[in-house]
Coordinates of N, CA and C and ligand atoms in Angstrom, one line a residue:
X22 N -4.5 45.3 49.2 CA -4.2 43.9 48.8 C -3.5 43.1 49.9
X23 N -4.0 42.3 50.3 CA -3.8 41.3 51.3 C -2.6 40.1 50.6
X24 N -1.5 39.7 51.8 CA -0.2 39.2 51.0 C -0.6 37.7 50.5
X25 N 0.2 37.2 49.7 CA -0.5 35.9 49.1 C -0.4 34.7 50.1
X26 N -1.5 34.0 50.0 CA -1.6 33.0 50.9 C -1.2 31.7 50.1
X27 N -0.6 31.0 48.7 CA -0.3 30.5 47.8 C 0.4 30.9 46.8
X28 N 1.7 29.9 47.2 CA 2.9 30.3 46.1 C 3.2 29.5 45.1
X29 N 2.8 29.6 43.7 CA 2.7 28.6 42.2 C 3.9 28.7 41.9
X30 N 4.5 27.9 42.2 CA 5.7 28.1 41.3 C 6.3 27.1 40.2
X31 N 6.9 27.2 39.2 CA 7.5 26.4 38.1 C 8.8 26.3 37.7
X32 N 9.1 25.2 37.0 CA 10.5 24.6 36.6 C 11.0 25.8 35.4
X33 N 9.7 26.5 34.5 CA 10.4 26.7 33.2 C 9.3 27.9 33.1
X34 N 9.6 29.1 32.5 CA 8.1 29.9 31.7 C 7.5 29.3 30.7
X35 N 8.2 28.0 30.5 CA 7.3 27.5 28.9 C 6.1 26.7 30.3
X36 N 6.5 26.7 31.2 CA 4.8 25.5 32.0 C 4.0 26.8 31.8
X37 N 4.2 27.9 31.8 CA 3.1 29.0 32.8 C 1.8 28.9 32.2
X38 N 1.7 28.5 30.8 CA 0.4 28.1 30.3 C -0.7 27.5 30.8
X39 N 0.2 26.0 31.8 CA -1.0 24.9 32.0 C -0.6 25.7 33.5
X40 N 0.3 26.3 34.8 CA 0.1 26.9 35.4 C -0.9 27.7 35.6
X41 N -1.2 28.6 35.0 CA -2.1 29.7 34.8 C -3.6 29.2 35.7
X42 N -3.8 27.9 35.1 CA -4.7 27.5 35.3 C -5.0 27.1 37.1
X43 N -3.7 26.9 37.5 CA -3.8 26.6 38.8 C -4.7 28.6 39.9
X44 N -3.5 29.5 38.9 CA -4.1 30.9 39.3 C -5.5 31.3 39.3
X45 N -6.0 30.7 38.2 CA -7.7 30.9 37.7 C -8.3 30.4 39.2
X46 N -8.1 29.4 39.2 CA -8.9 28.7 40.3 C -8.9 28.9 41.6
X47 N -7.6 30.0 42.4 CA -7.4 30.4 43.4 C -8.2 31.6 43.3
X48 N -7.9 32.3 42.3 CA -8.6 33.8 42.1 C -10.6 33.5 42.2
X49 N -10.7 32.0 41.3 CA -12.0 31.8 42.1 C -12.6 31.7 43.2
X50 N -11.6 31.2 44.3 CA -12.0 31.8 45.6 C -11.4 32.8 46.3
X51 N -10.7 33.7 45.7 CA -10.7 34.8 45.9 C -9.4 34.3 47.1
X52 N -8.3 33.9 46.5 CA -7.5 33.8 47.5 C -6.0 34.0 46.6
X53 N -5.4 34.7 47.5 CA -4.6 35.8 46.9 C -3.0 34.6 46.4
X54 N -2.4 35.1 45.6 CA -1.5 33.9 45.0 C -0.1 35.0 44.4
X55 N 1.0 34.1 44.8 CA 2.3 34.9 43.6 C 2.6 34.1 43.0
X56 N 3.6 33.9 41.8 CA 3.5 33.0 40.9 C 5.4 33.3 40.3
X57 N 5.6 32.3 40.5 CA 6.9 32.4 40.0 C 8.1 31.2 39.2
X58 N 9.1 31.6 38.9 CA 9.7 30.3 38.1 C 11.2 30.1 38.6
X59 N 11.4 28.7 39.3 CA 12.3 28.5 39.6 C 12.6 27.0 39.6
X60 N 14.1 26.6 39.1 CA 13.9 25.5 38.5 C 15.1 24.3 39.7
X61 N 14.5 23.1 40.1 CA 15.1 22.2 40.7 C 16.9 21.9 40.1
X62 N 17.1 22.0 38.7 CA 18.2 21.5 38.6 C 19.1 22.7 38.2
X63 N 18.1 23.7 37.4 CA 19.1 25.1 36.9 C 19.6 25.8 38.2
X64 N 18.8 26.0 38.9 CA 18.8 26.9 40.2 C 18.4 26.0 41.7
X65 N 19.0 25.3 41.6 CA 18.7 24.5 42.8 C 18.9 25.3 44.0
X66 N 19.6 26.3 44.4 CA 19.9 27.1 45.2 C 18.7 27.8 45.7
X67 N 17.7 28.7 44.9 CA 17.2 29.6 44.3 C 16.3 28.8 44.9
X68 N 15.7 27.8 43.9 CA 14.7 26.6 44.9 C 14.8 26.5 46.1
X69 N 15.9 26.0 46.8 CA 16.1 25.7 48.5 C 15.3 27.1 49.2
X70 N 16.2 28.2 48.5 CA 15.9 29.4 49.5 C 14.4 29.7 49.8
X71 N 13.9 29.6 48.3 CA 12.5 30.2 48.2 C 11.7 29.3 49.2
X72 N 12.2 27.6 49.3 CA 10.7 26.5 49.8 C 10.9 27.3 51.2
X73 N 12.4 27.3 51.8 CA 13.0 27.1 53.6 C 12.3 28.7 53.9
X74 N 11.9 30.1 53.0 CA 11.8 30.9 53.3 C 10.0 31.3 53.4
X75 N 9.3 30.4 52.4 CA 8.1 30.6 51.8 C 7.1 30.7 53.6
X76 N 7.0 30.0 54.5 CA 6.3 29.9 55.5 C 6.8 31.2 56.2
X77 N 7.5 31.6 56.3 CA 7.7 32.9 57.3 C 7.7 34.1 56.3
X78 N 7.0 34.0 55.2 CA 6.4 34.6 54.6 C 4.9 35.0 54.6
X79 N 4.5 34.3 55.0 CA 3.1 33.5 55.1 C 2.4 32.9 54.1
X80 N 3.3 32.1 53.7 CA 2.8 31.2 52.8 C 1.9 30.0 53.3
X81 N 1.0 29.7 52.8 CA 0.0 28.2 53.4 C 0.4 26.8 52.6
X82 N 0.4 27.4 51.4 CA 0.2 26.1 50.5 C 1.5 26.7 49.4
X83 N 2.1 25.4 48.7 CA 3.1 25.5 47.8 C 2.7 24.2 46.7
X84 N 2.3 25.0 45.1 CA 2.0 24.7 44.0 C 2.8 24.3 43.2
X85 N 4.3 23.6 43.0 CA 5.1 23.2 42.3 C 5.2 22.9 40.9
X86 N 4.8 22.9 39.9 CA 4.5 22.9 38.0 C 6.2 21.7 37.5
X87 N 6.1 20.7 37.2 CA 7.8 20.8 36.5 C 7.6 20.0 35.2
X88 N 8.1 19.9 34.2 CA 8.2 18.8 33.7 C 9.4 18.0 33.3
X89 N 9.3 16.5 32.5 CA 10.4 16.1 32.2 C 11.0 15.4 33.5
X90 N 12.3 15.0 34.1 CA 12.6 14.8 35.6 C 12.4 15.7 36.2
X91 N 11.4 15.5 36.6 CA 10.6 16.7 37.5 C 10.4 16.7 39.1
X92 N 11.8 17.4 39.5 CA 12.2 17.3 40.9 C 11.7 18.3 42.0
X93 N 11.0 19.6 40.9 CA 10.8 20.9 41.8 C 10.0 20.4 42.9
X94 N 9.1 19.9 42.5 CA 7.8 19.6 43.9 C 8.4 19.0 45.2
X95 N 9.0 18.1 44.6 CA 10.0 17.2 46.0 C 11.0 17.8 46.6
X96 N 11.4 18.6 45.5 CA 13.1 19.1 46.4 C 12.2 20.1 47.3
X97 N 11.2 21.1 46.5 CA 10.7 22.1 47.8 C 10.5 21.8 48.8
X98 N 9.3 20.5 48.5 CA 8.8 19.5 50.0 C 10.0 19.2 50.9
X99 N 11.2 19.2 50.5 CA 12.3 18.8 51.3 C 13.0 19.7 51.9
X100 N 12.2 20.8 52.1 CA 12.8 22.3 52.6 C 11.6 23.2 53.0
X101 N 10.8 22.3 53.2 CA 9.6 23.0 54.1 C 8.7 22.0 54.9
X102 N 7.9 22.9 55.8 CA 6.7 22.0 56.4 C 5.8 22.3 56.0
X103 N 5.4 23.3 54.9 CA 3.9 23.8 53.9 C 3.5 22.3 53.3
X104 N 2.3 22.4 53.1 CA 1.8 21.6 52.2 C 2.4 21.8 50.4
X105 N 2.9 21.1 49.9 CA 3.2 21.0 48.7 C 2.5 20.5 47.7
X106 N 1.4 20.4 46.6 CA 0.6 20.1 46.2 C 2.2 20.4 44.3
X107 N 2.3 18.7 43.7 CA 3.0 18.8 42.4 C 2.2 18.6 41.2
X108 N 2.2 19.5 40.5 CA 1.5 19.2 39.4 C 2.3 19.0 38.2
X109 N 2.2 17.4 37.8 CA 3.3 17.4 35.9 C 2.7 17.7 35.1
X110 N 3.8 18.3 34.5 CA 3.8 19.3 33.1 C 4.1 18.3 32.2
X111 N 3.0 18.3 31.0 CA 4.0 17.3 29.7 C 4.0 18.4 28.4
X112 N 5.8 18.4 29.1 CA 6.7 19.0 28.4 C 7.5 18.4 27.7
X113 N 7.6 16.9 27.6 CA 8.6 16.4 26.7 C 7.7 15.1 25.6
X114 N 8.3 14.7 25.6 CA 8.1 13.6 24.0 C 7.4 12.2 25.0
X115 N 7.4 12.3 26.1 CA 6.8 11.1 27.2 C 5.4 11.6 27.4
X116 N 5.3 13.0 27.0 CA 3.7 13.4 27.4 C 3.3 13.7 28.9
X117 N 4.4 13.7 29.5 CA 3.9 13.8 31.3 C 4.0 13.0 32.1
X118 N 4.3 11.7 31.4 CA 4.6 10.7 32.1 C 5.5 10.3 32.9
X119 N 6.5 11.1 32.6 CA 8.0 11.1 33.4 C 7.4 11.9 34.4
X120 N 7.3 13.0 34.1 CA 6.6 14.2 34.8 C 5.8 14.0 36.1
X121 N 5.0 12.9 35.8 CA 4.0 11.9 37.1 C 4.6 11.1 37.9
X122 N 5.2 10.5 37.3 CA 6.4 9.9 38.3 C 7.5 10.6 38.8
X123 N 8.0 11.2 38.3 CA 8.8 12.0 38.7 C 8.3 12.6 40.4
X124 N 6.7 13.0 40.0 CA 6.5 13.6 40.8 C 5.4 13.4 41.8
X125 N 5.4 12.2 41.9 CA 4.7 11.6 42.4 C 5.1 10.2 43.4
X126 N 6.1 9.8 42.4 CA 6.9 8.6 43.9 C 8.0 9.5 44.7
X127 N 7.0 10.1 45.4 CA 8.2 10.2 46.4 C 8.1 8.9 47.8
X128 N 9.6 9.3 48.3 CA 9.6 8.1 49.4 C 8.9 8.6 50.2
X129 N 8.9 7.5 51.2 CA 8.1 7.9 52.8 C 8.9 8.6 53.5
X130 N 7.7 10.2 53.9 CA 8.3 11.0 55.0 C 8.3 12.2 54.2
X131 N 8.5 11.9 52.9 CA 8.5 13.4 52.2 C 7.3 13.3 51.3
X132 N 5.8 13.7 51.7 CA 5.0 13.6 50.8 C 4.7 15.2 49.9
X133 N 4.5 14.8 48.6 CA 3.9 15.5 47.7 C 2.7 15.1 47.0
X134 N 1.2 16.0 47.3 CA 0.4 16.0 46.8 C 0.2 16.4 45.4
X135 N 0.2 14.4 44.5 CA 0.4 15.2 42.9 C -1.3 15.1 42.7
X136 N -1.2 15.8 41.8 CA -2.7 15.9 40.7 C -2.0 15.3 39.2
X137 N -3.4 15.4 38.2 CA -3.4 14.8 37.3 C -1.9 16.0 36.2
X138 N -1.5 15.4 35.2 CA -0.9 15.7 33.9 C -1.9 16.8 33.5
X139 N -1.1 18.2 33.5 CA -1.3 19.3 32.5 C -2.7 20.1 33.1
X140 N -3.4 20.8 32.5 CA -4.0 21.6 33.1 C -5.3 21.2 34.0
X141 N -5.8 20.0 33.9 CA -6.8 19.8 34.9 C -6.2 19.2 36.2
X142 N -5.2 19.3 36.0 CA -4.3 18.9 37.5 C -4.0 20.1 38.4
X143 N -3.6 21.5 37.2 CA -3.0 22.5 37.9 C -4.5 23.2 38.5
X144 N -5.6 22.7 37.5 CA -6.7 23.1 38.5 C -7.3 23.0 39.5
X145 N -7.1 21.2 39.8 CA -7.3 20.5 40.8 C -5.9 21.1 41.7
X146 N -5.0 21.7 41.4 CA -3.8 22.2 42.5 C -4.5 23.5 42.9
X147 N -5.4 24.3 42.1 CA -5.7 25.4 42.8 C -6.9 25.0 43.5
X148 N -7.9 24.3 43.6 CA -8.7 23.9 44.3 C -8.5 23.4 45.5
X149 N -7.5 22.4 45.3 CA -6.9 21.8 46.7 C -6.1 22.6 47.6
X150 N -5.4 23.5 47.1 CA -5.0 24.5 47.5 C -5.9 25.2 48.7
X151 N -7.2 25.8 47.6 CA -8.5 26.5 48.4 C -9.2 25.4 49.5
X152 N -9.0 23.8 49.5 CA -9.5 23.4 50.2 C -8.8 23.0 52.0
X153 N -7.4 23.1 51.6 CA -6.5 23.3 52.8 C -6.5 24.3 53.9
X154 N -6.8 25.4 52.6 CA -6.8 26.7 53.2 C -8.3 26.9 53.9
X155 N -9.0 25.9 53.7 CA -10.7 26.3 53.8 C -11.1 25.8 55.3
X156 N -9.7 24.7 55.8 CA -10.0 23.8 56.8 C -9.8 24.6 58.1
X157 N -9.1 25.6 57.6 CA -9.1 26.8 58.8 C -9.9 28.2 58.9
X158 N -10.6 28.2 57.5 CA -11.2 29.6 57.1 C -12.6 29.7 56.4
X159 N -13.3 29.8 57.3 CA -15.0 29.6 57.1 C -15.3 30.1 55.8
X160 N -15.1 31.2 55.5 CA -15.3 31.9 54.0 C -14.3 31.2 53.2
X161 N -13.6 30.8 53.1 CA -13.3 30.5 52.0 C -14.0 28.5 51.9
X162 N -14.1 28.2 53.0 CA -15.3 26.8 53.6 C -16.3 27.0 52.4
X163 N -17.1 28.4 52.7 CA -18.4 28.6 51.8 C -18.5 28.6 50.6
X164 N -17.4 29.0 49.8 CA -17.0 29.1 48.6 C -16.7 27.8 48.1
X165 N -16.4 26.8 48.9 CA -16.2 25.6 48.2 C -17.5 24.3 48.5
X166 N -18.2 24.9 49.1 CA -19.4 24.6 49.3 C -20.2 25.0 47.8
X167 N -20.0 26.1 47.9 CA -20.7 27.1 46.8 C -20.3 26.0 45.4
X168 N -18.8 25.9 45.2 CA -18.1 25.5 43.9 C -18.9 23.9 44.1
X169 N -19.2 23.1 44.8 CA -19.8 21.8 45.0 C -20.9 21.8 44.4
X170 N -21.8 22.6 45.2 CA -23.3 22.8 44.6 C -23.3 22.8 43.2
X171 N -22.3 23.7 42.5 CA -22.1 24.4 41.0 C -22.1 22.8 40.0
X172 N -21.3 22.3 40.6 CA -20.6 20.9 39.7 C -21.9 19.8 40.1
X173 N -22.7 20.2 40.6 CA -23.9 18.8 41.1 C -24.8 19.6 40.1
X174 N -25.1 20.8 40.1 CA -26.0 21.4 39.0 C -25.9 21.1 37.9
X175 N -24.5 21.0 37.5 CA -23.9 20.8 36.2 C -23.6 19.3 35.4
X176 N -24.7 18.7 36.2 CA -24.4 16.8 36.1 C -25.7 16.6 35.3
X177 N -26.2 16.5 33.9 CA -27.1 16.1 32.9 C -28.3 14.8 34.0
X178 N -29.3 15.2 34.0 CA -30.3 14.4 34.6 C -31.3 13.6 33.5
X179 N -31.6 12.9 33.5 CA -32.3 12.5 32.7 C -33.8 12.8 33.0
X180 N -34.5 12.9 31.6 CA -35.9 13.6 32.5 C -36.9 12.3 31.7
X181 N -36.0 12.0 30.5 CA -37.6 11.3 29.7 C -36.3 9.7 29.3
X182 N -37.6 8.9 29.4 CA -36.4 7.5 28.1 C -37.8 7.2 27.6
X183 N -37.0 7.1 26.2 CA -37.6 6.4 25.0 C -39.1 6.9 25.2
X184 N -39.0 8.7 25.4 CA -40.4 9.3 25.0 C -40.9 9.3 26.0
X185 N -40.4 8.8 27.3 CA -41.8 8.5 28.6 C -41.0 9.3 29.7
X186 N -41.5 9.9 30.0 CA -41.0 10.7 31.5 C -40.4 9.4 32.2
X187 N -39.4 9.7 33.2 CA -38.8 9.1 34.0 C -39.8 8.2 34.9
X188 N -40.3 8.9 35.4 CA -41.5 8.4 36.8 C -42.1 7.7 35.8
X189 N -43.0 7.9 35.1 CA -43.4 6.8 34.3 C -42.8 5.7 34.0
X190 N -42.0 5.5 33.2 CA -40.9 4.3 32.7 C -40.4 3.6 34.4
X191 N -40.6 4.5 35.0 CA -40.3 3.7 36.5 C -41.4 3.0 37.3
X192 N -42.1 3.3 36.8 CA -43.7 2.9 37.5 C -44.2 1.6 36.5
X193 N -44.1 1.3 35.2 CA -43.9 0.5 34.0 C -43.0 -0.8 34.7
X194 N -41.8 -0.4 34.8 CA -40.6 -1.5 35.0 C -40.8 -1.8 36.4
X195 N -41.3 -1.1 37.5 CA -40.9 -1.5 38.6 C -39.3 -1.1 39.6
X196 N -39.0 -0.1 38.8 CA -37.6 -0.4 39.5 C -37.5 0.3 40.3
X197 N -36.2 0.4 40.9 CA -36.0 1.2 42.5 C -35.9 2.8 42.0
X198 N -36.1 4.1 42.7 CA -35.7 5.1 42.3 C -34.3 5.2 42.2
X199 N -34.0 4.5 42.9 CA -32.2 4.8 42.7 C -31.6 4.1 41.1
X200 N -32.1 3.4 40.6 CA -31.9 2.4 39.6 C -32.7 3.6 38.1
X201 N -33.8 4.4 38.1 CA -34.4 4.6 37.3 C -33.7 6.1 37.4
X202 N -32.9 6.7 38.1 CA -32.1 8.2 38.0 C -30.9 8.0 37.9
X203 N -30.0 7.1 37.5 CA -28.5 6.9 36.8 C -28.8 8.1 36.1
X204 N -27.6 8.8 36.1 CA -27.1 10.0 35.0 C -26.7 9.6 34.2
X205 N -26.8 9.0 33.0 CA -26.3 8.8 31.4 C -27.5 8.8 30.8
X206 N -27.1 8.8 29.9 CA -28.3 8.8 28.8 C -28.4 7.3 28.2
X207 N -29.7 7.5 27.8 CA -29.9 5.8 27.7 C -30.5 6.1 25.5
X208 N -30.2 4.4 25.2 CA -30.5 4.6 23.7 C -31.4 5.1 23.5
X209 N -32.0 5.6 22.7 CA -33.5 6.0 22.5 C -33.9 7.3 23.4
X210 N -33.3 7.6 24.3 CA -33.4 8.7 25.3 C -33.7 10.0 24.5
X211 N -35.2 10.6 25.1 CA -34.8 12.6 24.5 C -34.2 13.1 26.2
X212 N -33.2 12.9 26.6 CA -32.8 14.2 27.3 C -32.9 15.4 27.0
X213 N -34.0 16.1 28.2 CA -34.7 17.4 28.0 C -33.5 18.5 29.0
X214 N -32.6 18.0 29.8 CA -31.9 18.2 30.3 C -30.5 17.8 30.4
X215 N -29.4 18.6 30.6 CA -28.3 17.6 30.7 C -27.5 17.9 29.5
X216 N -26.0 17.3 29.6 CA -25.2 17.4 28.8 C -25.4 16.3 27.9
X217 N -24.4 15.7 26.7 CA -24.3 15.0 25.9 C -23.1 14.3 26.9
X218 N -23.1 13.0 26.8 CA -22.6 12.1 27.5 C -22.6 10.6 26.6
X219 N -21.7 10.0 27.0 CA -21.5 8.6 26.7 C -22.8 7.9 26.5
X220 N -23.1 7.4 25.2 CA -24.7 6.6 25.3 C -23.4 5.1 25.3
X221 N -25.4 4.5 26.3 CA -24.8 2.6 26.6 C -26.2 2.2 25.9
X222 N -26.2 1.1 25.9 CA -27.6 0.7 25.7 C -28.3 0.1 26.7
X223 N -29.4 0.0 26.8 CA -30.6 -0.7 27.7 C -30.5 -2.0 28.2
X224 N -29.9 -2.0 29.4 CA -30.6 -3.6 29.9 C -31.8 -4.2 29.6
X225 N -31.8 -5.3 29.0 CA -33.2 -5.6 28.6 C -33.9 -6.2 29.7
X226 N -33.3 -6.6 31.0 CA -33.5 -7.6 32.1 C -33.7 -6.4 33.0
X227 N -33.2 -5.1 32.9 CA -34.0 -4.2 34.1 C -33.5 -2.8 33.0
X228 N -34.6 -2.4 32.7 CA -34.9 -1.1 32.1 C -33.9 0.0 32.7
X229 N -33.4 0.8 32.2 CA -32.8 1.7 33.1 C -31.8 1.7 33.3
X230 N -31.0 0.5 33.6 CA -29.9 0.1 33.6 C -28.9 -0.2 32.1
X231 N -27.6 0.2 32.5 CA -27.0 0.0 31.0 C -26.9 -1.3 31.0
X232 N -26.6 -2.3 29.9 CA -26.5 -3.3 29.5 C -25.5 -4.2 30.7
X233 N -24.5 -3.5 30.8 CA -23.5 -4.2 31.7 C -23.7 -4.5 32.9
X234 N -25.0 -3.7 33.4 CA -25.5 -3.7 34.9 C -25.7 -5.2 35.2
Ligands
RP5_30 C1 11.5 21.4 33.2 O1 11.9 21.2 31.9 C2 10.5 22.6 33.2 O2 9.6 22.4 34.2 C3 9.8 22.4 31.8 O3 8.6 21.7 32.0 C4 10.8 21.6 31.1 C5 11.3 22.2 29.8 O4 11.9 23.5 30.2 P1 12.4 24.5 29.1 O5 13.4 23.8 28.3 O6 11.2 24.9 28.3 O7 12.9 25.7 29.9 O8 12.5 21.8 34.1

């Protein structure tokens, strides 16, 4: 086992839930991770040591989780030159919102890379993670190549409107190809392909387009 190249760490074991999620996503590129809990205001000490020590460790990237006034991400950032990626936790009766701010305005000179509230942030923390580390390391490059392709596969196409194959209904109206392959689903639509998605309704002035176009 090769030493971890990403260190998750959190304010509380109650985050480790929506953390977890940051691990999933490293372990998807197969990039090795420790995970631990240490808190900005309980253990401020504890925090200093771990950010000032994490690089001569060989640490690359630093995952910070906090919620509530949520200082971990910044105080770390303030005791290292690793990339710090802060993901808020909503842990309290604000929902995350403290948590985002908290961790997110920092001043100039001390930046922290926040992602979104709660678990699609800590995923986007393990991704981004994989993408720092990817700017130096071809294989782990291909794997997020690979994860790109995956998410373009997984975008609902439209194949038919209102019963008529696409090319058809485009040849009918006239419109540009770029105009007649929008990804939503249109009213009347059998999508033979594709997820369930937001229906808009039909421009009546150019087919294809949603109403608002
Ligand atoms: C923060 O306070 C932690 O990051 C956690 O999100 C929140 C609540 O912590 P516990 O009271 O559950 O330990 O420091």
């Amino acid at each position: 086992m090769s030493k971890p190249q990403v260190s998750i760490v959190m304010g509380s074991d109650s985050d480790l839930e929506i953390m977890r999620e940051a691990g999933k996503a490293l372990e998807g590129f197969g990039i090795e991770y420790e995970i631990d809990v240490t808190s900005a205001h309980r253990s401020p000490d504890r925090s200093a040591d771990f950010a000032r020590k994490a690089a001569s460790r060989g640490i690359r990237v630093i995952i910070a989780g906090a919620g509530g006034a949520a200082h971990l991400a910044g105080v770390i950032a303030a005791h290292t030159i690793l990339p710090v990626i802060g993901v808020p936790i909503p842990s309290t009766s604000l929902n995350g919102m403290d948590s985002l701010l908290s961790t997110v305005q920092m001043p100039a000179g001390i930046p922290v890379a926040t992602v979104a509230i709660g678990k699609p942030g800590a995923t986007n923390a393990g991704i981004l993670a994989a993408q720092i580390i990817g700017v130096a390391d071809t294989g782990i490059a291909k794997k997020l190549d690979a994860h790109k392709d995956k998410l373009a596969k997984g975008v609902g196409e439209i194949k038919e409107v209102e019963g008529k194959p696409v090319e058809e209904k485009r040849a009918m109206s006239g419109e540009p190809t770029s105009c007649a392959l929008l990804r939503y689903r249109c009213r009347g639509a059998v999508t033979k392909l594709g997820r369930p998605s937001r229906t808009r309704s039909l421009n009546p002035l150019h087919p294809g387009l949603p109403s608002w176009a």
